[in-house]
Short mmCIF file of C-alpha atoms in Angstrom, two decimals:
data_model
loop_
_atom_site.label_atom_id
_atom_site.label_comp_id
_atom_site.label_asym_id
_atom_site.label_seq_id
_atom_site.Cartn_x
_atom_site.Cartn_y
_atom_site.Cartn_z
CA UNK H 1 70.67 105.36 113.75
CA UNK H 2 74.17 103.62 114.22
CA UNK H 3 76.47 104.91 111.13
CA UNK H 4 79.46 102.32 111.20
CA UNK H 5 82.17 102.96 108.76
CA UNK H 6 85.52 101.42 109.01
CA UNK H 7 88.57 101.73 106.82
CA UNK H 8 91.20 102.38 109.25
CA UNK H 9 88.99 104.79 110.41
CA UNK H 10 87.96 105.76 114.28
CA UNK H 11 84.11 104.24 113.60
CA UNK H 12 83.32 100.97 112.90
CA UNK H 13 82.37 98.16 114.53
CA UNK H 14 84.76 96.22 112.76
CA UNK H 15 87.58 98.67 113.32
CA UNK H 16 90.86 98.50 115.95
CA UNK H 17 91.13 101.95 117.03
CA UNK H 18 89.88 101.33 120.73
CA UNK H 19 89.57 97.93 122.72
CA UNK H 20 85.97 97.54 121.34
CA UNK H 21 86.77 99.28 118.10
CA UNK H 22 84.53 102.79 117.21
CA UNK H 23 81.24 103.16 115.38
CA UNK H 24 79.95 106.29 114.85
CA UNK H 25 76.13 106.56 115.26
CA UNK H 26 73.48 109.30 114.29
CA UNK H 27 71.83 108.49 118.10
CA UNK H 28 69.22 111.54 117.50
CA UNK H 29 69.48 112.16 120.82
CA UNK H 30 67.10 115.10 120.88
CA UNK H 31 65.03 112.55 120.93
CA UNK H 32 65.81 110.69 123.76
CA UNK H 33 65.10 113.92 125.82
CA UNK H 34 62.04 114.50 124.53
CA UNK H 35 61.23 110.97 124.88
CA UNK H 36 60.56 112.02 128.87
CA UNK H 37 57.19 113.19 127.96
CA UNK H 38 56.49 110.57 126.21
CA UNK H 39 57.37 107.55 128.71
CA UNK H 40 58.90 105.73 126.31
CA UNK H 41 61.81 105.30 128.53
CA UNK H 42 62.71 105.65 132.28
CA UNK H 43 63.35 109.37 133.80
CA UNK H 44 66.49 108.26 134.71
CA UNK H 45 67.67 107.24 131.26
CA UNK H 46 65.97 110.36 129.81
CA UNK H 47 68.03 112.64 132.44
CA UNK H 48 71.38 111.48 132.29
CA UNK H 49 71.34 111.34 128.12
CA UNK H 50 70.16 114.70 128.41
CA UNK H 51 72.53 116.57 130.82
CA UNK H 52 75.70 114.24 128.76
CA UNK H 53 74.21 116.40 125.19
CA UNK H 54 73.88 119.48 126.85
CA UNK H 55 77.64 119.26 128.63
CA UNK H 56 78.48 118.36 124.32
CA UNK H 57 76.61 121.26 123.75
CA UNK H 58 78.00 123.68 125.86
CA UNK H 59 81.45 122.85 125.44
CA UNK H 60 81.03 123.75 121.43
CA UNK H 61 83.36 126.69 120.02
CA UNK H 62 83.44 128.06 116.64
CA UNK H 63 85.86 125.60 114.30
CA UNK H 64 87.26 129.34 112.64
CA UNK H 65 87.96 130.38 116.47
CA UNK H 66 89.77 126.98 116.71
CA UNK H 67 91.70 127.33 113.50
CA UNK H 68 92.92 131.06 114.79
CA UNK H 69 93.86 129.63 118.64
CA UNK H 70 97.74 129.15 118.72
CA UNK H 71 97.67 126.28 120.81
CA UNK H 72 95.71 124.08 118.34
CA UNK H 73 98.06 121.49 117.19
CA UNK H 74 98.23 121.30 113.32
CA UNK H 75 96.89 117.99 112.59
CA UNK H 76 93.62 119.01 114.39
CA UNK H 77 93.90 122.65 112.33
CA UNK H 78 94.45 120.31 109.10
CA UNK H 79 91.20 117.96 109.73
CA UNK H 80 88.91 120.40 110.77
CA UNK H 81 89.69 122.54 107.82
CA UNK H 82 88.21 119.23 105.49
CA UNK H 83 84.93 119.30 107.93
CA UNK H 84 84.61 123.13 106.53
CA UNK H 85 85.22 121.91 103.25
CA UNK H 86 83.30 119.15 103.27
CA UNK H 87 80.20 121.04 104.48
CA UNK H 88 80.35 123.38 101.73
CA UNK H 89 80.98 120.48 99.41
CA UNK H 90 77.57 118.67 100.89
CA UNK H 91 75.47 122.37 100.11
CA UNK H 92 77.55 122.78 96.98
CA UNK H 93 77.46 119.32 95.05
CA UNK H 94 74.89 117.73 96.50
CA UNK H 95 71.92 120.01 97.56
CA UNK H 96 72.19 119.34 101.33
CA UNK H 97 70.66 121.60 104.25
CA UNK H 98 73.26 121.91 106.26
CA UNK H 99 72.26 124.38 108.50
CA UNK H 100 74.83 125.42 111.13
CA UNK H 101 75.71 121.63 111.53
CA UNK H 102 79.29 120.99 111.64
CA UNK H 103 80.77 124.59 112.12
CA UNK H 104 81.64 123.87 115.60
CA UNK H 105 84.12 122.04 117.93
CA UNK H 106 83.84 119.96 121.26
CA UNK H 107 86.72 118.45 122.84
CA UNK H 108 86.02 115.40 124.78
CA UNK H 109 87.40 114.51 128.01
CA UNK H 110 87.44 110.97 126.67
CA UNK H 111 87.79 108.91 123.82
CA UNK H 112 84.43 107.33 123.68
CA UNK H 113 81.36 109.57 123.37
CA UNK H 114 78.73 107.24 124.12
CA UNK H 115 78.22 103.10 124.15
CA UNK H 116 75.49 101.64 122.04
CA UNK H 117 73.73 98.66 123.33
CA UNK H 118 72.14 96.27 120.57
CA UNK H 119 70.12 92.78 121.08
CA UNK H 120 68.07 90.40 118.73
CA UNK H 121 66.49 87.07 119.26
CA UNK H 122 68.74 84.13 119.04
CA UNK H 123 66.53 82.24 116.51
CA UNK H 124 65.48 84.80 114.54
CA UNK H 125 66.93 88.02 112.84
CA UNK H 126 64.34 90.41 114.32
CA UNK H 127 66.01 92.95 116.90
CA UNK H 128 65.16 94.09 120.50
CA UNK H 129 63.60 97.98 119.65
CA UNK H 130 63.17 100.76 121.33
CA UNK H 131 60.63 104.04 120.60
CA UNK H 132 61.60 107.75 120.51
CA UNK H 133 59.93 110.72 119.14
CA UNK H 134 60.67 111.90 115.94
CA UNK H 135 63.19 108.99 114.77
CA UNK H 136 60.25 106.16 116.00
CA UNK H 137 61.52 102.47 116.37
CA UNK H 138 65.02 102.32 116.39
CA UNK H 139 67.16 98.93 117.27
CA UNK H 140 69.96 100.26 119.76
CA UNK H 141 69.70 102.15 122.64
CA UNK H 142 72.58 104.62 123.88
CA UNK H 143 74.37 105.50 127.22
CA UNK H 144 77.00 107.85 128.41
CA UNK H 145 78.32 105.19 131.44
CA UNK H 146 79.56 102.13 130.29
CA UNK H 147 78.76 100.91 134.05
CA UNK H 148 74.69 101.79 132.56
CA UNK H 149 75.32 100.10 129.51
CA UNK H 150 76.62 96.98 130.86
CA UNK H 151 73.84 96.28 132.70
CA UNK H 152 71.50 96.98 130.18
CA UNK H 153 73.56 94.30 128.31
CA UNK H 154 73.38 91.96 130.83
CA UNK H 155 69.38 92.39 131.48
CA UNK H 156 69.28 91.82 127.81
CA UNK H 157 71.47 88.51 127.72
CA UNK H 158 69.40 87.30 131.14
CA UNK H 159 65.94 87.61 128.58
CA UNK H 160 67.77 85.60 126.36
CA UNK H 161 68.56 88.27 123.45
CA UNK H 162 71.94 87.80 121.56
CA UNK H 163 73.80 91.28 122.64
CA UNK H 164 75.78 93.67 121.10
CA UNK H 165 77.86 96.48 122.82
CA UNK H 166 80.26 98.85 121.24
CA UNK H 167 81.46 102.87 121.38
CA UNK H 168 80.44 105.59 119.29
CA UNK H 169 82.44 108.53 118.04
CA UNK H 170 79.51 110.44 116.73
CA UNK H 171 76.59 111.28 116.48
CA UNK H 172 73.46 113.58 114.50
CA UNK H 173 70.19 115.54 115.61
CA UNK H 174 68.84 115.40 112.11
CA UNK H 175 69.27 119.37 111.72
CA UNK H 176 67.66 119.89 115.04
CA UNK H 177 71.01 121.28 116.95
CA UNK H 178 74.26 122.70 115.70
CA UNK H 179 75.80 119.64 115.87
CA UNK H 180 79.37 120.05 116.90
CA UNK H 181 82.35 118.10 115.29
CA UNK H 182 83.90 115.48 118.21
CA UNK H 183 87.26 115.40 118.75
CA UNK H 184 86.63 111.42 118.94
CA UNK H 185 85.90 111.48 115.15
CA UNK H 186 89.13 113.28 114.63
CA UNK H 187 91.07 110.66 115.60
CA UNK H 188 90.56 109.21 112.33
CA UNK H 189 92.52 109.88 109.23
CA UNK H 190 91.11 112.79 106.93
CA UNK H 191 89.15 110.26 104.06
CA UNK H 192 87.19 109.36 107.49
CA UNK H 193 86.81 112.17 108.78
CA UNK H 194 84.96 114.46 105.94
CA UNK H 195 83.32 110.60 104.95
CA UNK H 196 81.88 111.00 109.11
CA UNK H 197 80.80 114.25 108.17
CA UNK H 198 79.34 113.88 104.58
CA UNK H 199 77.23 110.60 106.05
CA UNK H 200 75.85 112.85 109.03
CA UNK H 201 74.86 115.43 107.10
CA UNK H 202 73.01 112.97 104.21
CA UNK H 203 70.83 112.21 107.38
CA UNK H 204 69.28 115.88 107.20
CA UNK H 205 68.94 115.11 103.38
CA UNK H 206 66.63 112.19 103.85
CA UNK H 207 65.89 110.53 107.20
CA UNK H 208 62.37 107.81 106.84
CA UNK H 209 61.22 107.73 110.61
CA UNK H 210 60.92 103.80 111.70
CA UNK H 211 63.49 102.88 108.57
CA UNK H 212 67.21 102.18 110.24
CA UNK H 213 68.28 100.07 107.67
CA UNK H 214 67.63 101.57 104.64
CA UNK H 215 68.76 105.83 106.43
CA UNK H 216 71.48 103.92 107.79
CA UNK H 217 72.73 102.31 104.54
CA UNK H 218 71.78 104.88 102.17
CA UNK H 219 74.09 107.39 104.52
CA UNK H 220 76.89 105.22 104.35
CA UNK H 221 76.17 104.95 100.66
CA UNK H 222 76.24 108.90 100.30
CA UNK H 223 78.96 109.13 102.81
CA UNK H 224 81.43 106.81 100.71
CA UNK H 225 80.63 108.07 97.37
CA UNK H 226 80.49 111.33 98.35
CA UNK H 227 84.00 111.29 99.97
CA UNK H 228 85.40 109.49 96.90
CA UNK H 229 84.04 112.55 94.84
CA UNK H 230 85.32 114.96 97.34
CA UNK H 231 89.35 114.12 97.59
CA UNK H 232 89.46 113.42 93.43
CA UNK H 233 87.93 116.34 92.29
CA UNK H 234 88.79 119.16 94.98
CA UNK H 235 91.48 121.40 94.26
CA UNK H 236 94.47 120.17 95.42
CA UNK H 237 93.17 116.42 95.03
CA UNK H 238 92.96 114.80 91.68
CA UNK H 239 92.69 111.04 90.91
CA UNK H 240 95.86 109.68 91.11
CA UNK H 241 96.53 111.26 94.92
CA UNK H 242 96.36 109.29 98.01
CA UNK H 243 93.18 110.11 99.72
CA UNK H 244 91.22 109.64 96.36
CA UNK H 245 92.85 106.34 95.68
CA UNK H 246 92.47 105.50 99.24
CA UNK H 247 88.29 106.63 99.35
CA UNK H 248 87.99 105.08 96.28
CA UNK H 249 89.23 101.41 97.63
CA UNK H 250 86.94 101.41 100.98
CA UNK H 251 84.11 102.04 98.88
CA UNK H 252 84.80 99.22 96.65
CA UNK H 253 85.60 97.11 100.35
CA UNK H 254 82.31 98.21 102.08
CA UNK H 255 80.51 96.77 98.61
CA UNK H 256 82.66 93.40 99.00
CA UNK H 257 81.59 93.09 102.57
CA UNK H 258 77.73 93.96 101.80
CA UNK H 259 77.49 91.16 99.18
CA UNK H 260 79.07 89.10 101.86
CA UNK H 261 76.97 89.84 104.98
CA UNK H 262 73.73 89.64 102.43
CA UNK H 263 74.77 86.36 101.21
CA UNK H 264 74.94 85.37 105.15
CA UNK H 265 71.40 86.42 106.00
CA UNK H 266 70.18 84.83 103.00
CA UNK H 267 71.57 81.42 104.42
CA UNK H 268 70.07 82.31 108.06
CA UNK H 269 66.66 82.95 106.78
CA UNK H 270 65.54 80.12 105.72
CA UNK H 271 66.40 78.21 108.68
CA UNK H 272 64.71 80.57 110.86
CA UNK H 273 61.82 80.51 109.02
CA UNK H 274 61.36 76.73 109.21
CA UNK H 275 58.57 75.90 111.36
CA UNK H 276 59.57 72.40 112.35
CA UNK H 277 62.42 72.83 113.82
CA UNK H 278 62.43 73.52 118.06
CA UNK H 279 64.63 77.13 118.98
CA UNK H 280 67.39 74.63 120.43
CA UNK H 281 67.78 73.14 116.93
CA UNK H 282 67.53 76.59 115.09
CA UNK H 283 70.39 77.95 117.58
CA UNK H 284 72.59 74.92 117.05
CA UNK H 285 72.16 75.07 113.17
CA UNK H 286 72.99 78.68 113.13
CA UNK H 287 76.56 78.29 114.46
CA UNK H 288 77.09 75.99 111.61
CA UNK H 289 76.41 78.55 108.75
CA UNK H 290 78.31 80.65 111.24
CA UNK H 291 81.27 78.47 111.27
CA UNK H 292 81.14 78.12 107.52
CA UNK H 293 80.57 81.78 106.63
CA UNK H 294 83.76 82.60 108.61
CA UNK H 295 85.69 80.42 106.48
CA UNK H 296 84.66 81.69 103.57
CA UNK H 297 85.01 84.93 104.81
CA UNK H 298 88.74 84.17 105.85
CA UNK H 299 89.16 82.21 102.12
CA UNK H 300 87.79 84.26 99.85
CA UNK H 301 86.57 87.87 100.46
CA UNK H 302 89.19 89.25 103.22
CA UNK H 303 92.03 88.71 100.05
CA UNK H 304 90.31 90.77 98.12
CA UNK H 305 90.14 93.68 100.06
CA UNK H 306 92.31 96.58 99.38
CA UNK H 307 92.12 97.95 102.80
CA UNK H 308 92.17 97.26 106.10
CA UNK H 309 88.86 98.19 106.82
CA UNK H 310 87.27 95.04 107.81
CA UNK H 311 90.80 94.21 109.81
CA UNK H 312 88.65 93.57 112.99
CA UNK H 313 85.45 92.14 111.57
CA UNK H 314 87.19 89.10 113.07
CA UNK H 315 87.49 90.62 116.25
CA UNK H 316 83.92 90.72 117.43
CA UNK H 317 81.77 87.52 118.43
CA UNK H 318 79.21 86.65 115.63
CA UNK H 319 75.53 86.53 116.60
CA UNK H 320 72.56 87.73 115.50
CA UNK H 321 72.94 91.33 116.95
CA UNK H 322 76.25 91.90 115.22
CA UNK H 323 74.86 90.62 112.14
CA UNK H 324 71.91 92.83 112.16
CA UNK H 325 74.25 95.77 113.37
CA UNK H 326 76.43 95.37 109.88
CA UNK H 327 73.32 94.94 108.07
CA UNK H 328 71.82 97.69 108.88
CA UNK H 329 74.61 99.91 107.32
CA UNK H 330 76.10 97.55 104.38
CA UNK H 331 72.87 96.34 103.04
CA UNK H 332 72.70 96.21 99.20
CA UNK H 333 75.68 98.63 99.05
CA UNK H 334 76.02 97.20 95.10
CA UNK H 335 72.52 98.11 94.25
CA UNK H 336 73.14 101.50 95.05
CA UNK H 337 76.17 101.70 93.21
CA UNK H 338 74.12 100.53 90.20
CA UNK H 339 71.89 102.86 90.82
CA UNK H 340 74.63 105.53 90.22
CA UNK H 341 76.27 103.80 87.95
CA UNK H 342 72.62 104.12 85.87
CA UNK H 343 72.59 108.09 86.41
CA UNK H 344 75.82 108.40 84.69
CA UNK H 345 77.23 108.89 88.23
CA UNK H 346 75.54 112.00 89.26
CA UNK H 347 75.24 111.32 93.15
CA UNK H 348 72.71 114.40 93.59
CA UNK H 349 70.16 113.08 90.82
CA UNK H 350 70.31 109.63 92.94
CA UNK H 351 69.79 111.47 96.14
CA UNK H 352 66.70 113.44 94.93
CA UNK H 353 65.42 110.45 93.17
CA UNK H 354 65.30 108.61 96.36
CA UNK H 355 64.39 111.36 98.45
CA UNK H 356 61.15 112.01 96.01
CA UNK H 357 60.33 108.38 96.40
CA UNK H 358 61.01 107.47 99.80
CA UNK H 359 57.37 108.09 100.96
CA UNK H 360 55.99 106.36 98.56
CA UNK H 361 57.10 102.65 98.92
CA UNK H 362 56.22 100.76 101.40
CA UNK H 363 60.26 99.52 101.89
CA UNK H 364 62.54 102.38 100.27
CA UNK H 365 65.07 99.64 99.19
CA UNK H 366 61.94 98.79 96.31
CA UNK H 367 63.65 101.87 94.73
CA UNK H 368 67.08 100.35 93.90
CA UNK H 369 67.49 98.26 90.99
CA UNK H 370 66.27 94.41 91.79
CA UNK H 371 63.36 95.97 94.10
#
């Protein structure tokens, strides 16, 4: 479960704040060590994920005995004070578990927790998957070496998948650990950082096993709405300060790019589901509605934005595993705001609503207005 969310913030595909620009991602990877009973990957793999989250683990102290230590610089003190408040805010306003999640602190050695390796066939949009307990199918895979996730990459590429690699800031265990804050996600600014936190934590709300897209876009969903609600309402805040005008306009960006990634797979479709034509000619054509989609992109939805959220959305080669990537967390963004907008705005009464009927559609996007 990749969680990208840019907006000058340290995790998003699309973002600048490292050569490849940060995502954060909800990797579950309890899951990955307990996938070495299961064979669903190599011992190898299994080992080296699981000795990287227990060094994470290990290296955890309390956020209050962080606050208290002198040598703590004060922008650190400042941000992880908004991860305690946006915890409480999560059990508070919304009706989230959140356990012991988030009341710790590791500091990295680094500035990348983990790479994420993504693939899909060229002439269709159907990823490359991989199984793990718990979380089932899932379309990325992670590594701690970048040496390991290159070659993945490039075994990937030599099949003939379109490829995807990028860094992660974060990640979630679903409840399962304390997960500790990373002091890669506080190299964002503080809208991202309790938005990193509020999307985690909406994972241990509700999390459909074998459903990326729709946990993956209903966190960011959560996450952005949430953090609006956070910095205009909290004391202190209000809805003419900074960080609540500043939420407020990524949410309204990440809606502008859904519409706009949507309106791209509904182009690609088509053309990948025409019989007739060989894979050569379905690659070639694809590049055109590439081609165009950038332009439009360029002409008429990067003026509108009120951010610079999507600043590197430019940045990144277009294929069909970075569409699939940005689809996965930006689909049908509007309909979920309609959603709201239909509840008079109560984001908890849309959170149970979908949590109560999650199990009970076949596709959990069936539950937002449009079906």
């Amino acid at each position: 479960m990749t969680t990208e969310t840019p907006g000058g913030a340290v995790s998003s595909p699309d973002d600048k704040s490292s050569r490849w620009g940060m995502t954060r991602a909800s990797l579950a990877l309890f899951a990955v060590v307990l996938a070495a009973s299961f064979a669903a990957c190599s011992p190898i793999y299994v080992m080296k994920a699981g000795l990287a989250e227990m060094k994470i683990l290990r290296a955890r102290r309390d956020i209050p005995e962080v606050l208290n230590d002198p040598t703590t610089d004060p922008v650190t003190k400042g941000k992880l004070t908004f991860v305690l408040e946006a915890r409480r805010f999560a059990a508070d306003e919304l009706g989230v578990d959140v356990g012991d999640s988030y009341t710790m602190f590791t500091q990295l050695d680094r500035d990348t927790l983990a790479l994420v390796v993504s693939a899909a066939h060229r002439d269709r949009l159907v990823p490359k998957t991989w199984w793990f307990p718990i979380v089932g199918r899932v379309p990325y895979k992670g590594f701690f070496s970048l040496e390991d996730a290159e070659n993945q990459q490039a075994d990937l590429e030599a099949e003939g998948f379109d490829t995807y690699l990028r860094p992660t800031a974060a990640f979630s265990t679903l409840g399962w650990f304390n997960d500790p804050i990373l002091s890669t996600v506080l190299r964002a600014d503080e809208v991202e950082v309790v938005q990193t936190v509020l999307h985690e934590l909406s994972h241990q709300f509700l999390f459909v096993p074998g459903r990326v897209g729709f946990n993956e876009s209903f966190a960011t969903f959560v996450g952005r709405v949430a953090a609006a609600q956070f910095f205009c309402t909290r004391d202190g805040g209000g809805s003419d300060t900074l960080k609540c005008l500043r939420a407020q306009a990524r949410w309204r960006d990440y809606q502008r790019f859904s519409v706009f990634i949507d309106e791209m797979m509904d182009e690609l479709n088509p053309l990948y589901a025409d019989t007739v034509l060989s894979y050569d000619e379905k690659v070639s054509r694809r590049e055109v509605i590439f081609e165009r989609s950038l332009a439009r992109f360029d002409a008429d939805v990067a003026p509108t934005f009120e951010s610079v959220t999507f600043s590197g959305f430019r940045n990144t080669p277009l294929n069909n595993a970075t569409l699939l990537t940005r689809v996965r967390y930006y689909h049908r963004l509007p309909d979920f705001s309609a959603l709201l907008d239909a509840r008079g705005g109560d984001l908890r009464a849309v959170m149970k609503e979908l949590k109560r009927g999650a199990s009970a559609v076949d596709d959990p996007f069936e539950m937002l207005p449009g079906g």
